[in-house]
mmCIF file of C-alpha atoms in Angstrom:
data_model
loop_
_atom_site.group_PDB
_atom_site.id
_atom_site.type_symbol
_atom_site.label_atom_id
_atom_site.label_comp_id
_atom_site.label_asym_id
_atom_site.label_seq_id
_atom_site.Cartn_x
_atom_site.Cartn_y
_atom_site.Cartn_z
ATOM 1 C CA UNK A 1 126.460 105.160 82.722
ATOM 2 C CA UNK A 2 127.339 101.488 82.648
ATOM 3 C CA UNK A 3 126.378 99.173 85.486
ATOM 4 C CA UNK A 4 128.855 98.853 88.319
ATOM 5 C CA UNK A 5 129.973 95.477 89.582
ATOM 6 C CA UNK A 6 128.675 94.239 92.918
ATOM 7 C CA UNK A 7 132.044 94.838 94.573
ATOM 8 C CA UNK A 8 132.180 98.415 93.250
ATOM 9 C CA UNK A 9 128.643 99.103 94.473
ATOM 10 C CA UNK A 10 129.391 97.553 97.859
ATOM 11 C CA UNK A 11 132.530 99.671 98.221
ATOM 12 C CA UNK A 12 130.474 102.802 97.579
ATOM 13 C CA UNK A 13 127.658 101.635 99.875
ATOM 14 C CA UNK A 14 130.076 101.094 102.769
ATOM 15 C CA UNK A 15 131.295 104.696 102.678
ATOM 16 C CA UNK A 16 129.063 107.210 104.441
ATOM 17 C CA UNK A 17 129.796 109.967 101.932
ATOM 18 C CA UNK A 18 128.753 107.854 98.924
ATOM 19 C CA UNK A 19 126.075 105.623 100.474
ATOM 20 C CA UNK A 20 123.061 107.569 99.164
ATOM 21 C CA UNK A 21 124.567 107.929 95.707
ATOM 22 C CA UNK A 22 125.474 104.223 95.595
ATOM 23 C CA UNK A 23 122.006 103.175 96.691
ATOM 24 C CA UNK A 24 120.509 105.326 93.955
ATOM 25 C CA UNK A 25 122.748 103.483 91.481
ATOM 26 C CA UNK A 26 121.695 100.139 92.941
ATOM 27 C CA UNK A 27 118.018 101.044 92.498
ATOM 28 C CA UNK A 28 118.552 102.121 88.905
ATOM 29 C CA UNK A 29 120.597 99.024 88.144
ATOM 30 C CA UNK A 30 118.137 96.456 89.521
ATOM 31 C CA UNK A 31 114.663 98.002 89.576
ATOM 32 C CA UNK A 32 113.524 96.810 86.127
ATOM 33 C CA UNK A 33 114.610 93.205 86.680
ATOM 34 C CA UNK A 34 113.068 93.106 90.137
ATOM 35 C CA UNK A 35 109.850 94.725 88.926
ATOM 36 C CA UNK A 36 109.540 92.120 86.161
ATOM 37 C CA UNK A 37 110.017 89.348 88.721
ATOM 38 C CA UNK A 38 107.513 90.849 91.166
ATOM 39 C CA UNK A 39 104.976 91.454 88.404
ATOM 40 C CA UNK A 40 104.869 87.720 87.657
ATOM 41 C CA UNK A 41 103.549 87.161 91.170
ATOM 42 C CA UNK A 42 101.678 90.423 91.808
ATOM 43 C CA UNK A 43 99.663 91.087 88.683
ATOM 44 C CA UNK A 44 98.464 94.616 89.473
ATOM 45 C CA UNK A 45 100.910 97.293 88.263
ATOM 46 C CA UNK A 46 100.429 99.683 91.194
ATOM 47 C CA UNK A 47 100.625 96.918 93.773
ATOM 48 C CA UNK A 48 103.784 95.561 92.130
ATOM 49 C CA UNK A 49 105.327 99.039 92.331
ATOM 50 C CA UNK A 50 104.439 99.189 96.033
ATOM 51 C CA UNK A 51 106.057 95.801 96.607
ATOM 52 C CA UNK A 52 109.156 96.962 94.715
ATOM 53 C CA UNK A 53 109.356 100.046 96.909
ATOM 54 C CA UNK A 54 109.150 97.836 100.010
ATOM 55 C CA UNK A 55 111.952 95.688 98.602
ATOM 56 C CA UNK A 56 114.252 98.675 98.320
ATOM 57 C CA UNK A 57 113.260 99.931 101.778
ATOM 58 C CA UNK A 58 114.149 96.554 103.266
ATOM 59 C CA UNK A 59 117.378 96.496 101.297
ATOM 60 C CA UNK A 60 118.303 99.973 102.577
ATOM 61 C CA UNK A 61 117.666 99.025 106.204
ATOM 62 C CA UNK A 62 119.416 95.680 105.804
ATOM 63 C CA UNK A 63 122.526 96.826 103.955
ATOM 64 C CA UNK A 64 124.738 96.572 107.020
ATOM 65 C CA UNK A 65 123.739 92.927 107.427
ATOM 66 C CA UNK A 66 124.388 91.996 103.797
ATOM 67 C CA UNK A 67 126.964 89.229 103.487
ATOM 68 C CA UNK A 68 129.243 89.861 100.555
ATOM 69 C CA UNK A 69 129.462 86.123 99.839
ATOM 70 C CA UNK A 70 126.204 86.416 97.864
ATOM 71 C CA UNK A 71 125.512 88.536 94.811
ATOM 72 C CA UNK A 72 123.503 91.713 95.309
ATOM 73 C CA UNK A 73 120.854 90.627 92.841
ATOM 74 C CA UNK A 74 120.431 87.271 94.611
ATOM 75 C CA UNK A 75 119.905 89.087 97.887
ATOM 76 C CA UNK A 76 117.470 91.582 96.342
ATOM 77 C CA UNK A 77 115.676 88.743 94.520
ATOM 78 C CA UNK A 78 115.145 86.925 97.840
ATOM 79 C CA UNK A 79 113.771 90.096 99.434
ATOM 80 C CA UNK A 80 111.478 90.611 96.417
ATOM 81 C CA UNK A 81 110.254 87.026 96.608
ATOM 82 C CA UNK A 82 109.458 87.308 100.319
ATOM 83 C CA UNK A 83 107.797 90.709 99.946
ATOM 84 C CA UNK A 84 105.664 89.408 97.067
ATOM 85 C CA UNK A 85 104.522 86.444 99.149
ATOM 86 C CA UNK A 86 103.772 88.739 102.094
ATOM 87 C CA UNK A 87 101.709 90.954 99.812
ATOM 88 C CA UNK A 88 99.773 87.961 98.464
ATOM 89 C CA UNK A 89 99.095 86.761 102.015
ATOM 90 C CA UNK A 90 97.748 90.185 102.973
ATOM 91 C CA UNK A 91 95.550 90.204 99.891
ATOM 92 C CA UNK A 92 94.317 86.706 100.680
ATOM 93 C CA UNK A 93 93.334 87.763 104.192
ATOM 94 C CA UNK A 94 91.362 90.651 102.722
ATOM 95 C CA UNK A 95 89.694 88.391 100.181
ATOM 96 C CA UNK A 96 88.989 85.723 102.758
ATOM 97 C CA UNK A 97 87.029 88.128 104.923
ATOM 98 C CA UNK A 98 84.909 89.200 102.001
ATOM 99 C CA UNK A 99 84.379 85.550 101.040
ATOM 100 C CA UNK A 100 83.018 84.865 104.516
ATOM 101 C CA UNK A 101 80.603 87.760 104.247
ATOM 102 C CA UNK A 102 79.425 86.434 100.880
ATOM 103 C CA UNK A 103 79.030 82.934 102.325
ATOM 104 C CA UNK A 104 77.073 84.338 105.263
ATOM 105 C CA UNK A 105 74.784 86.234 102.901
ATOM 106 C CA UNK A 106 74.254 83.118 100.779
ATOM 107 C CA UNK A 107 73.474 80.882 103.737
ATOM 108 C CA UNK A 108 70.839 83.298 105.007
ATOM 109 C CA UNK A 109 69.167 83.677 101.607
ATOM 110 C CA UNK A 110 69.225 80.074 100.366
ATOM 111 C CA UNK A 111 66.437 77.767 101.396
ATOM 112 C CA UNK A 112 67.453 74.591 103.148
ATOM 113 C CA UNK A 113 66.710 71.405 101.327
ATOM 114 C CA UNK A 114 67.652 67.771 101.597
ATOM 115 C CA UNK A 115 69.803 68.119 98.455
ATOM 116 C CA UNK A 116 71.733 71.143 99.650
ATOM 117 C CA UNK A 117 73.844 71.261 102.771
ATOM 118 C CA UNK A 118 75.607 74.608 102.914
ATOM 119 C CA UNK A 119 77.758 73.587 105.878
ATOM 120 C CA UNK A 120 79.052 70.470 104.143
ATOM 121 C CA UNK A 121 79.801 72.351 100.937
ATOM 122 C CA UNK A 122 81.494 75.160 102.843
ATOM 123 C CA UNK A 123 83.732 72.688 104.709
ATOM 124 C CA UNK A 124 84.668 70.955 101.447
ATOM 125 C CA UNK A 125 85.405 74.290 99.814
ATOM 126 C CA UNK A 126 87.566 75.436 102.743
ATOM 127 C CA UNK A 127 89.536 72.160 102.714
ATOM 128 C CA UNK A 128 90.082 72.434 98.968
ATOM 129 C CA UNK A 129 91.221 76.057 99.217
ATOM 130 C CA UNK A 130 93.641 75.276 102.056
ATOM 131 C CA UNK A 131 95.362 72.644 99.883
ATOM 132 C CA UNK A 132 96.202 75.233 97.216
ATOM 133 C CA UNK A 133 99.623 76.907 97.137
ATOM 134 C CA UNK A 134 99.772 80.410 98.687
ATOM 135 C CA UNK A 135 99.764 82.204 95.340
ATOM 136 C CA UNK A 136 96.689 80.333 94.071
ATOM 137 C CA UNK A 137 94.853 80.715 97.386
ATOM 138 C CA UNK A 138 95.228 84.479 97.089
ATOM 139 C CA UNK A 139 93.391 84.456 93.761
#
């Protein structure tokens, strides 16, 4: 089956009797492009699939608020971008906690010396990390 135009998909999505069918078509039409976009930001395959699923869930719940002045792909792309960033932020929070536990372990096991100030290095490291863009901070 060939891809439907945005206006054809929107017409089907607005009708209760064809809404589920139309959404299934929308998923099939855009899932590969959106997955490829998400995968550039979220490098793990399974996590990228989870983000893609969240994108389509948000699209489903937000269909009634979709303004037809934009293209469907542009709208889905924006949702995918935001969901990818949200995922990276969540991952960063998880990594940050583990980094703190590692830093705590290191500070208790390293001997203090006049050439090594763990607090000063930790502050410099934190400042440097906070200057990185969100995507790089998550790594």
